[in-house]
Amino acid sequence: MANRLFKGQKQFKVVTIEECLSCKLKMKRPFKINDYVYKEGEVCQKCGTKMIISAIYKEELKY
Amino acid sequence: MGIGVYQLFPTDNSSIQQILSLIFYAIFFFYLFFGQQLQVQRILLSISGALNKIKDAHDRSKREIIDFLQKNGYNGDAVSHVNTLIEYFTISPVDLDPTGLVKKIEHILSVRDERIRSEVRSMLPEKDALTISILENLLEISAALNVYYKVVRHYYLIGKKTSNLYLLMQLQMVLPDLLREVEALVSAIEPIKNAQPIGDGIGPMVAGRLLLNNEKKQIARDTIFGEVNYKNRILYVIKAEGPAGNVGQPGNAIEYLINNYGLKPAAIIMIDAALKLEGEATGEVAEGAGAAIGGIGVDKYKIEEIASRNNIPLYAIIIKESIVEAITCMTKEIVEAIPKVLNRIDYLLENRTREGDSVIVVGVGNSIGVGQ
Ligand SMILES: [Zn+2]
């Protein structure tokens, strides 16, 4: 959001949430291109099963 | 001494007072005769500011499309190609004889969609469905901004030419809402370019959640479905095919399931994002009856038609969000509505259907960034 056309537009970053379906571990990381919801993610650090991307959303940047 | 007109022009006092009252009268008569022109000029100024903003928004959307095309290896005349596609119009069919109108609208829309898609494909022949759909979505945004810009410019110029205060006032009155919509369209560019889910994608997200680890099959144009065993019922879950930016054809999908599959569903549950009223909280979940689906109305018509003909209850679960939230990047409040929606579905299944029943669940919305 480099050029803000309208004043009052907020700055934000987009995050990806990876979730392990067996142990419910959740991991938040910055969004990467080619991420999409329900895509296979990394291996769960706790139980070793494949995680899935359960959500992608924007977070307001706070200064 | 009685009160006379001469008191308005005092002669006995200082000349300062005389000058002041003269100025007062000058201003008074100026406003009496030229006040309206002054107001016209003031409104024209404020509208021209807004018009410039809309023009900037439109130019930026076009620039983004041309950048996107070049980044994806298109080396033809992007500018003229994009201009042609942005100006592409559809003529709505005559409604003097409304019988069969929806069929005609559907036909015209499908001709348009096919035409645009083939044009986009010819520009990016070796690209996947996701890239094609991103370009289609960006073109749609740019075409909408083009209409906003041209219509506002039209009334601005007419108002200026005729100094028509009342026309300009009407334009000025709708401008704040209009600018909000323009702002929403502009902020939709970034998430769509990056294939990130938008607020409208909450329906497909709920459907995708139900479809996890189940087999998915194509059922209509850009639309998939899967059979899910859930709470001793068989759910036929329908959503637009992601992660490309599609809205799919849920109407055709339901028709196909019922007519060609011989399905006799005990209920149809539709999940969709809905516009909230100012003051309502984003992500609020509400339940109702009817076909929860927007757009021109072709899908809505088909679903209502088949549900009423077969006497299938139509349940709607909506997730509230603003127009800006609906077309810009997904927010946390909206994502947090998913468990609430799933609870509502559970409740409906347990209370309004029996074990062994078939139920159609449709996640309505744009599937950009939402797989299955
Ligand atoms: Zn785990």
Short mmCIF file of C-alpha atoms and ligand atoms in Angstrom, two decimals:
data_model
loop_
_atom_site.label_atom_id
_atom_site.label_comp_id
_atom_site.label_asym_id
_atom_site.label_seq_id
_atom_site.Cartn_x
_atom_site.Cartn_y
_atom_site.Cartn_z
CA MET A 1 0.00 0.00 0.00
CA ALA A 2 2.72 2.38 -0.96
CA ASN A 3 0.67 5.18 -2.43
CA ARG A 4 -2.36 6.06 -0.43
CA LEU A 5 -4.98 7.60 -2.64
CA PHE A 6 -7.40 8.27 0.16
CA LYS A 7 -6.40 9.78 3.45
CA GLY A 8 -7.34 7.77 6.50
CA GLN A 9 -6.52 4.50 4.76
CA LYS A 10 -4.78 2.33 7.28
CA GLN A 11 -1.48 0.54 6.81
CA PHE A 12 -1.57 -3.19 7.32
CA LYS A 13 0.32 -6.41 6.81
CA VAL A 14 -1.13 -9.72 5.68
CA VAL A 15 -0.51 -12.83 7.77
CA THR A 16 -0.95 -16.55 7.09
CA ILE A 17 -2.15 -18.87 9.84
CA GLU A 18 -1.01 -22.49 9.64
CA GLU A 19 -2.93 -24.93 11.76
CA CYS A 20 -2.30 -28.56 12.72
CA LEU A 21 -5.56 -30.47 12.47
CA SER A 22 -4.49 -33.20 14.92
CA CYS A 23 -2.97 -31.23 17.78
CA LYS A 24 -4.55 -27.81 17.05
CA LEU A 25 -1.19 -26.03 17.08
CA LYS A 26 -1.43 -22.67 15.35
CA MET A 27 1.41 -20.77 13.72
CA LYS A 28 1.36 -17.22 12.43
CA ARG A 29 3.76 -16.00 9.77
CA PRO A 30 3.86 -13.27 7.11
CA PHE A 31 1.92 -14.01 3.91
CA LYS A 32 3.96 -15.41 1.04
CA ILE A 33 2.92 -15.30 -2.62
CA ASN A 34 1.24 -18.58 -3.64
CA ASP A 35 -0.20 -19.11 -0.16
CA TYR A 36 -3.88 -19.91 -0.19
CA VAL A 37 -6.38 -21.08 2.38
CA TYR A 38 -6.50 -24.91 2.78
CA LYS A 39 -3.15 -25.35 1.03
CA GLU A 40 -0.79 -27.84 2.68
CA GLY A 41 1.61 -26.10 5.00
CA GLU A 42 4.75 -27.12 6.83
CA VAL A 43 5.19 -30.10 9.16
CA CYS A 44 3.84 -29.52 12.68
CA GLN A 45 6.68 -28.95 15.14
CA LYS A 46 4.78 -30.65 17.92
CA CYS A 47 3.38 -33.85 16.42
CA GLY A 48 4.91 -34.11 12.96
CA THR A 49 1.73 -34.14 10.84
CA LYS A 50 1.29 -31.84 7.86
CA MET A 51 -0.35 -28.56 8.79
CA ILE A 52 -2.80 -26.68 6.57
CA ILE A 53 -3.19 -22.98 5.99
CA SER A 54 -6.39 -22.27 7.88
CA ALA A 55 -6.64 -18.53 7.34
CA ILE A 56 -5.10 -15.52 5.63
CA TYR A 57 -6.03 -12.08 6.86
CA LYS A 58 -4.75 -8.57 7.29
CA GLU A 59 -3.55 -7.07 10.53
CA GLU A 60 -3.37 -3.37 11.12
CA LEU A 61 0.13 -2.07 11.66
CA LYS A 62 0.43 -0.25 14.96
CA TYR A 63 3.10 2.36 15.43
CA MET B 1 -38.23 61.56 15.97
CA GLY B 2 -40.03 58.59 14.40
CA ILE B 3 -38.41 55.61 12.72
CA GLY B 4 -37.72 56.36 9.12
CA VAL B 5 -35.82 54.89 6.23
CA TYR B 6 -33.17 57.54 6.75
CA GLN B 7 -32.13 55.74 9.92
CA LEU B 8 -30.76 52.98 7.71
CA PHE B 9 -28.43 55.55 6.19
CA PRO B 10 -27.36 57.55 9.21
CA THR B 11 -26.09 60.97 8.31
CA ASP B 12 -25.37 62.34 11.70
CA ASN B 13 -22.68 59.80 12.67
CA SER B 14 -19.11 59.32 11.60
CA SER B 15 -18.23 58.45 8.04
CA ILE B 16 -16.90 55.08 9.27
CA GLN B 17 -20.40 53.96 10.08
CA GLN B 18 -21.63 55.10 6.72
CA ILE B 19 -18.98 53.10 4.95
CA LEU B 20 -19.75 50.02 7.05
CA SER B 21 -23.42 50.10 6.27
CA LEU B 22 -22.68 50.62 2.62
CA ILE B 23 -20.50 47.54 2.63
CA PHE B 24 -23.23 45.64 4.39
CA TYR B 25 -25.73 46.55 1.69
CA ALA B 26 -23.31 45.71 -1.06
CA ILE B 27 -22.82 42.24 0.41
CA PHE B 28 -26.52 41.81 0.97
CA PHE B 29 -27.43 42.58 -2.63
CA PHE B 30 -24.49 40.62 -3.99
CA TYR B 31 -25.75 37.51 -2.21
CA LEU B 32 -29.30 38.20 -3.24
CA PHE B 33 -28.41 38.22 -6.93
CA PHE B 34 -25.22 36.18 -7.20
CA GLY B 35 -25.48 33.81 -4.23
CA GLN B 36 -26.53 30.90 -6.37
CA GLN B 37 -23.65 31.31 -8.80
CA LEU B 38 -21.30 31.45 -5.85
CA GLN B 39 -22.72 28.21 -4.51
CA VAL B 40 -22.44 26.59 -7.94
CA GLN B 41 -18.76 27.54 -8.08
CA ARG B 42 -18.17 26.18 -4.58
CA ILE B 43 -19.84 22.83 -5.40
CA LEU B 44 -18.05 22.59 -8.74
CA LEU B 45 -14.77 22.99 -6.90
CA SER B 46 -15.53 20.23 -4.43
CA ILE B 47 -16.81 17.89 -7.16
CA SER B 48 -13.77 18.48 -9.32
CA GLY B 49 -11.61 17.40 -6.37
CA ALA B 50 -13.59 14.20 -6.05
CA LEU B 51 -13.53 13.69 -9.81
CA ASN B 52 -9.73 13.90 -9.79
CA LYS B 53 -9.62 11.26 -7.07
CA ILE B 54 -11.83 8.94 -9.11
CA LYS B 55 -9.68 9.57 -12.18
CA ASP B 56 -6.52 8.76 -10.21
CA ALA B 57 -8.17 5.56 -8.99
CA HIS B 58 -9.18 4.58 -12.51
CA ASP B 59 -5.72 5.36 -13.93
CA ARG B 60 -4.09 3.36 -11.18
CA SER B 61 -6.28 0.32 -11.80
CA LYS B 62 -5.34 0.44 -15.49
CA ARG B 63 -1.66 0.83 -14.68
CA GLU B 64 -1.84 -2.20 -12.38
CA ILE B 65 -3.41 -4.30 -15.14
CA ILE B 66 -0.75 -3.28 -17.65
CA ASP B 67 2.00 -4.01 -15.08
CA PHE B 68 0.43 -7.37 -14.34
CA LEU B 69 0.25 -8.23 -18.05
CA GLN B 70 3.85 -7.26 -18.65
CA LYS B 71 5.04 -9.13 -15.57
CA ASN B 72 3.33 -12.23 -16.93
CA GLY B 73 5.07 -12.00 -20.25
CA TYR B 74 2.57 -10.21 -22.47
CA ASN B 75 4.39 -8.06 -25.01
CA GLY B 76 1.60 -6.85 -27.29
CA ASP B 77 -0.10 -3.46 -27.16
CA ALA B 78 -1.36 -3.76 -23.59
CA VAL B 79 -2.87 -0.27 -23.38
CA SER B 80 -5.27 -0.51 -26.30
CA HIS B 81 -6.16 -4.10 -25.46
CA VAL B 82 -6.99 -3.21 -21.87
CA ASN B 83 -8.98 -0.15 -22.97
CA THR B 84 -11.12 -2.29 -25.26
CA LEU B 85 -11.86 -4.77 -22.47
CA ILE B 86 -12.65 -2.05 -19.93
CA GLU B 87 -15.14 -0.46 -22.30
CA TYR B 88 -16.84 -3.80 -23.01
CA PHE B 89 -20.54 -3.39 -22.33
CA THR B 90 -23.59 -5.61 -22.05
CA ILE B 91 -27.10 -4.62 -23.09
CA SER B 92 -29.77 -5.90 -20.75
CA PRO B 93 -32.64 -7.65 -22.54
CA VAL B 94 -36.02 -6.00 -23.02
CA ASP B 95 -38.33 -6.51 -20.02
CA LEU B 96 -41.67 -5.66 -21.67
CA ASP B 97 -42.49 -9.36 -21.66
CA PRO B 98 -40.80 -10.66 -18.52
CA THR B 99 -41.41 -14.37 -19.14
CA GLY B 100 -38.08 -16.09 -19.61
CA LEU B 101 -36.14 -12.92 -18.86
CA VAL B 102 -33.67 -14.66 -16.55
CA LYS B 103 -32.75 -17.13 -19.31
CA LYS B 104 -31.96 -14.24 -21.62
CA ILE B 105 -29.91 -12.44 -18.98
CA GLU B 106 -28.00 -15.65 -18.27
CA HIS B 107 -27.34 -16.12 -21.96
CA ILE B 108 -26.03 -12.58 -22.44
CA LEU B 109 -23.86 -12.79 -19.32
CA SER B 110 -22.37 -16.10 -20.36
CA VAL B 111 -21.57 -14.69 -23.81
CA ARG B 112 -19.83 -11.78 -22.11
CA ASP B 113 -17.91 -13.99 -19.67
CA GLU B 114 -16.76 -16.32 -22.43
CA ARG B 115 -15.74 -13.40 -24.62
CA ILE B 116 -13.70 -11.71 -21.86
CA ARG B 117 -12.13 -14.97 -20.77
CA SER B 118 -11.08 -15.92 -24.29
CA GLU B 119 -9.59 -12.46 -24.75
CA VAL B 120 -7.70 -12.75 -21.45
CA ARG B 121 -6.52 -16.26 -22.38
CA SER B 122 -5.27 -15.04 -25.73
CA MET B 123 -3.20 -12.39 -23.95
CA LEU B 124 -1.73 -14.88 -21.46
CA PRO B 125 -1.93 -18.19 -23.33
CA GLU B 126 0.36 -20.24 -21.13
CA LYS B 127 -0.91 -19.12 -17.75
CA ASP B 128 -2.91 -21.11 -15.20
CA ALA B 129 -6.51 -20.55 -14.12
CA LEU B 130 -5.39 -18.46 -11.13
CA THR B 131 -3.49 -15.91 -13.21
CA ILE B 132 -6.32 -15.71 -15.74
CA SER B 133 -8.86 -15.13 -12.97
CA ILE B 134 -6.70 -12.44 -11.35
CA LEU B 135 -6.62 -10.56 -14.63
CA GLU B 136 -10.39 -11.01 -15.06
CA ASN B 137 -11.00 -9.64 -11.56
CA LEU B 138 -8.66 -6.69 -12.12
CA LEU B 139 -10.43 -5.90 -15.39
CA GLU B 140 -13.75 -5.99 -13.59
CA ILE B 141 -12.49 -3.49 -10.99
CA SER B 142 -11.12 -1.21 -13.67
CA ALA B 143 -14.34 -1.39 -15.68
CA ALA B 144 -16.35 -0.42 -12.59
CA LEU B 145 -14.04 2.52 -11.87
CA ASN B 146 -14.33 3.54 -15.51
CA VAL B 147 -18.11 3.74 -15.19
CA TYR B 148 -17.88 5.75 -11.93
CA TYR B 149 -15.43 8.17 -13.52
CA LYS B 150 -17.40 8.68 -16.70
CA VAL B 151 -20.77 9.11 -15.00
CA VAL B 152 -19.48 11.61 -12.41
CA ARG B 153 -17.61 13.50 -15.13
CA HIS B 154 -20.79 13.57 -17.23
CA TYR B 155 -22.88 15.20 -14.50
CA TYR B 156 -20.04 17.50 -13.49
CA LEU B 157 -19.70 18.82 -17.04
CA ILE B 158 -23.46 19.14 -17.55
CA GLY B 159 -23.76 20.95 -14.23
CA LYS B 160 -20.90 23.26 -15.16
CA LYS B 161 -22.25 23.97 -18.62
CA THR B 162 -25.77 24.78 -17.41
CA SER B 163 -24.82 26.15 -13.94
CA ASN B 164 -27.57 23.89 -12.68
CA LEU B 165 -27.32 24.16 -8.90
CA TYR B 166 -29.86 21.43 -8.23
CA LEU B 167 -28.15 18.89 -10.45
CA LEU B 168 -24.82 19.65 -8.81
CA MET B 169 -26.32 19.43 -5.34
CA GLN B 170 -27.68 15.96 -6.09
CA LEU B 171 -24.27 14.86 -7.33
CA GLN B 172 -22.62 16.35 -4.25
CA MET B 173 -25.07 14.49 -2.03
CA VAL B 174 -24.20 11.05 -3.42
CA LEU B 175 -20.46 11.74 -3.69
CA PRO B 176 -19.41 10.55 -0.19
CA ASP B 177 -21.03 7.13 -0.78
CA LEU B 178 -19.61 6.99 -4.26
CA LEU B 179 -16.10 7.81 -3.05
CA ARG B 180 -16.38 5.07 -0.44
CA GLU B 181 -17.16 2.57 -3.17
CA VAL B 182 -14.30 3.86 -5.30
CA GLU B 183 -12.00 3.56 -2.31
CA ALA B 184 -13.16 -0.02 -1.78
CA LEU B 185 -12.51 -0.89 -5.41
CA VAL B 186 -9.03 0.62 -5.27
CA SER B 187 -8.11 -1.27 -2.14
CA ALA B 188 -9.35 -4.49 -3.75
CA ILE B 189 -6.54 -4.30 -6.31
CA GLU B 190 -3.72 -5.29 -3.95
CA PRO B 191 -5.28 -8.46 -2.44
CA ILE B 192 -6.55 -9.64 -5.82
CA LYS B 193 -3.14 -9.11 -7.45
CA ASN B 194 -1.55 -11.23 -4.71
CA ALA B 195 -4.40 -13.79 -4.71
CA GLN B 196 -5.22 -13.12 -1.05
CA PRO B 197 -8.71 -13.94 0.20
CA ILE B 198 -11.18 -11.05 0.38
CA GLY B 199 -14.02 -10.55 2.87
CA ASP B 200 -16.53 -11.94 0.38
CA GLY B 201 -14.55 -15.20 0.47
CA ILE B 202 -15.93 -16.18 3.87
CA GLY B 203 -18.64 -18.37 2.28
CA PRO B 204 -16.11 -20.41 0.27
CA MET B 205 -13.89 -20.58 3.38
CA VAL B 206 -16.65 -22.22 5.42
CA ALA B 207 -17.45 -24.61 2.55
CA GLY B 208 -13.75 -25.39 2.08
CA ARG B 209 -13.45 -26.18 5.77
CA LEU B 210 -16.27 -28.75 5.46
CA LEU B 211 -14.67 -30.18 2.32
CA LEU B 212 -11.21 -30.68 3.88
CA ASN B 213 -9.87 -34.19 3.21
CA ASN B 214 -12.82 -35.07 0.97
CA GLU B 215 -12.88 -35.76 -2.74
CA LYS B 216 -13.89 -32.78 -4.87
CA LYS B 217 -15.43 -32.86 -8.36
CA GLN B 218 -16.27 -30.16 -10.86
CA ILE B 219 -20.02 -29.66 -11.19
CA ALA B 220 -20.55 -26.41 -13.10
CA ARG B 221 -18.40 -23.69 -14.64
CA ASP B 222 -15.69 -22.80 -12.06
CA THR B 223 -17.70 -24.66 -9.41
CA ILE B 224 -16.85 -27.80 -7.44
CA PHE B 225 -18.68 -29.99 -4.96
CA GLY B 226 -17.91 -32.83 -2.57
CA GLU B 227 -19.89 -35.38 -0.58
CA VAL B 228 -19.18 -35.10 3.10
CA ASN B 229 -20.34 -37.42 5.87
CA TYR B 230 -21.16 -35.12 8.72
CA LYS B 231 -23.25 -35.80 11.82
CA ASN B 232 -24.77 -38.90 10.17
CA ARG B 233 -26.02 -36.81 7.26
CA ILE B 234 -24.62 -36.55 3.77
CA LEU B 235 -23.70 -32.97 2.96
CA TYR B 236 -23.29 -31.97 -0.68
CA VAL B 237 -20.97 -29.01 -0.26
CA ILE B 238 -20.71 -26.57 -3.16
CA LYS B 239 -18.22 -23.74 -3.62
CA ALA B 240 -16.50 -21.81 -6.40
CA GLU B 241 -13.27 -23.44 -7.48
CA GLY B 242 -10.33 -21.82 -5.68
CA PRO B 243 -7.77 -20.50 -5.19
CA ALA B 244 -8.63 -18.71 -8.43
CA GLY B 245 -10.94 -15.70 -8.16
CA ASN B 246 -14.24 -17.27 -9.17
CA VAL B 247 -17.80 -16.94 -7.96
CA GLY B 248 -18.88 -20.04 -9.83
CA GLN B 249 -22.45 -21.01 -10.71
CA PRO B 250 -24.12 -22.29 -7.53
CA GLY B 251 -27.53 -22.15 -9.23
CA ASN B 252 -26.46 -24.54 -11.98
CA ALA B 253 -24.68 -26.75 -9.44
CA ILE B 254 -27.82 -27.19 -7.31
CA GLU B 255 -29.94 -27.76 -10.41
CA TYR B 256 -27.50 -30.42 -11.57
CA LEU B 257 -27.48 -32.19 -8.20
CA ILE B 258 -31.27 -32.31 -8.05
CA ASN B 259 -32.13 -32.91 -11.72
CA ASN B 260 -29.25 -35.10 -12.90
CA TYR B 261 -28.15 -36.69 -9.63
CA GLY B 262 -31.68 -37.38 -8.46
CA LEU B 263 -30.84 -35.84 -5.12
CA LYS B 264 -33.76 -35.10 -2.77
CA PRO B 265 -32.21 -32.79 -0.20
CA ALA B 266 -33.93 -32.19 3.13
CA ALA B 267 -32.63 -28.63 3.13
CA ILE B 268 -30.43 -26.18 1.28
CA ILE B 269 -28.17 -24.11 3.53
CA MET B 270 -26.53 -21.07 1.95
CA ILE B 271 -23.65 -19.20 3.57
CA ASP B 272 -22.76 -15.76 2.30
CA ALA B 273 -21.25 -12.46 3.33
CA ALA B 274 -23.89 -9.75 3.63
CA LEU B 275 -23.64 -5.99 3.86
CA LYS B 276 -23.92 -4.78 7.42
CA LEU B 277 -25.70 -1.62 8.44
CA GLU B 278 -23.58 1.15 9.88
CA GLY B 279 -23.21 0.41 13.60
CA GLU B 280 -23.43 -3.38 13.28
CA ALA B 281 -20.31 -5.33 14.17
CA THR B 282 -18.17 -6.92 11.47
CA GLY B 283 -18.26 -10.71 11.62
CA GLU B 284 -21.67 -10.89 13.24
CA VAL B 285 -23.51 -14.06 12.18
CA ALA B 286 -27.25 -14.09 11.53
CA GLU B 287 -29.64 -16.73 10.31
CA GLY B 288 -32.66 -16.38 8.09
CA ALA B 289 -34.71 -17.92 5.31
CA GLY B 290 -34.22 -17.52 1.56
CA ALA B 291 -31.48 -17.67 -1.02
CA ALA B 292 -28.42 -15.86 0.34
CA ILE B 293 -26.70 -14.84 -2.85
CA GLY B 294 -26.01 -11.52 -4.55
CA GLY B 295 -25.16 -10.69 -8.12
CA ILE B 296 -27.54 -9.94 -10.94
CA GLY B 297 -30.00 -12.61 -9.81
CA VAL B 298 -29.62 -15.52 -12.21
CA ASP B 299 -28.37 -17.93 -9.54
CA LYS B 300 -30.81 -16.58 -6.98
CA TYR B 301 -33.70 -17.16 -9.37
CA LYS B 302 -32.61 -20.70 -10.17
CA ILE B 303 -32.16 -21.66 -6.53
CA GLU B 304 -35.48 -20.16 -5.44
CA GLU B 305 -37.20 -21.81 -8.39
CA ILE B 306 -35.88 -25.31 -7.74
CA ALA B 307 -36.31 -25.04 -3.96
CA SER B 308 -39.94 -23.94 -4.19
CA ARG B 309 -40.78 -26.45 -6.95
CA ASN B 310 -39.42 -29.32 -4.84
CA ASN B 311 -40.52 -27.83 -1.54
CA ILE B 312 -37.00 -27.78 -0.09
CA PRO B 313 -36.47 -25.41 2.86
CA LEU B 314 -33.93 -22.67 2.04
CA TYR B 315 -31.87 -21.58 5.02
CA ALA B 316 -29.45 -18.66 4.94
CA ILE B 317 -26.55 -17.93 7.24
CA ILE B 318 -24.93 -14.56 6.69
CA ILE B 319 -21.73 -13.00 7.95
CA LYS B 320 -21.97 -9.23 8.21
CA GLU B 321 -19.33 -6.92 6.77
CA SER B 322 -19.10 -3.52 5.10
CA ILE B 323 -18.81 -2.99 1.36
CA VAL B 324 -15.14 -2.09 1.80
CA GLU B 325 -14.46 -5.20 3.89
CA ALA B 326 -16.28 -7.39 1.38
CA ILE B 327 -13.91 -6.63 -1.48
CA THR B 328 -10.66 -5.93 0.36
CA CYS B 329 -8.31 -8.32 2.15
CA MET B 330 -9.95 -10.66 4.68
CA THR B 331 -9.91 -9.45 8.30
CA LYS B 332 -9.52 -11.32 11.56
CA GLU B 333 -13.06 -10.48 12.73
CA ILE B 334 -14.50 -12.14 9.64
CA VAL B 335 -12.29 -15.24 9.96
CA GLU B 336 -13.40 -15.56 13.58
CA ALA B 337 -16.98 -15.97 12.36
CA ILE B 338 -16.19 -19.41 10.88
CA PRO B 339 -16.71 -21.44 14.11
CA LYS B 340 -19.93 -19.50 14.76
CA VAL B 341 -21.20 -20.36 11.27
CA LEU B 342 -20.27 -24.02 11.74
CA ASN B 343 -22.22 -24.03 15.02
CA ARG B 344 -25.26 -22.64 13.23
CA ILE B 345 -24.96 -25.32 10.57
CA ASP B 346 -24.76 -28.00 13.28
CA TYR B 347 -27.83 -26.58 14.96
CA LEU B 348 -29.80 -26.47 11.70
CA LEU B 349 -28.78 -30.02 10.84
CA GLU B 350 -29.72 -31.35 14.26
CA ASN B 351 -33.02 -29.53 14.52
CA ARG B 352 -34.28 -29.26 10.97
CA THR B 353 -33.05 -32.51 9.38
CA ARG B 354 -32.94 -36.17 10.36
CA GLU B 355 -30.11 -38.68 10.38
CA GLY B 356 -29.49 -40.13 6.95
CA ASP B 357 -30.83 -37.00 5.17
CA SER B 358 -29.01 -35.35 2.29
CA VAL B 359 -28.38 -31.63 2.70
CA ILE B 360 -26.94 -29.16 0.20
CA VAL B 361 -24.55 -26.60 1.70
CA VAL B 362 -23.40 -23.73 -0.51
CA GLY B 363 -20.53 -21.39 0.35
CA VAL B 364 -21.36 -18.33 -1.75
CA GLY B 365 -18.71 -15.75 -2.65
CA ASN B 366 -15.47 -15.06 -4.48
CA SER B 367 -12.99 -17.88 -3.93
CA ILE B 368 -9.82 -15.90 -4.54
CA GLY B 369 -7.09 -17.25 -2.26
CA VAL B 370 -9.41 -19.93 -0.88
CA GLY B 371 -8.70 -23.49 -1.97
CA GLN B 372 -10.60 -26.61 -1.02
ZN ZN C 1 0.45 -31.07 15.44
#
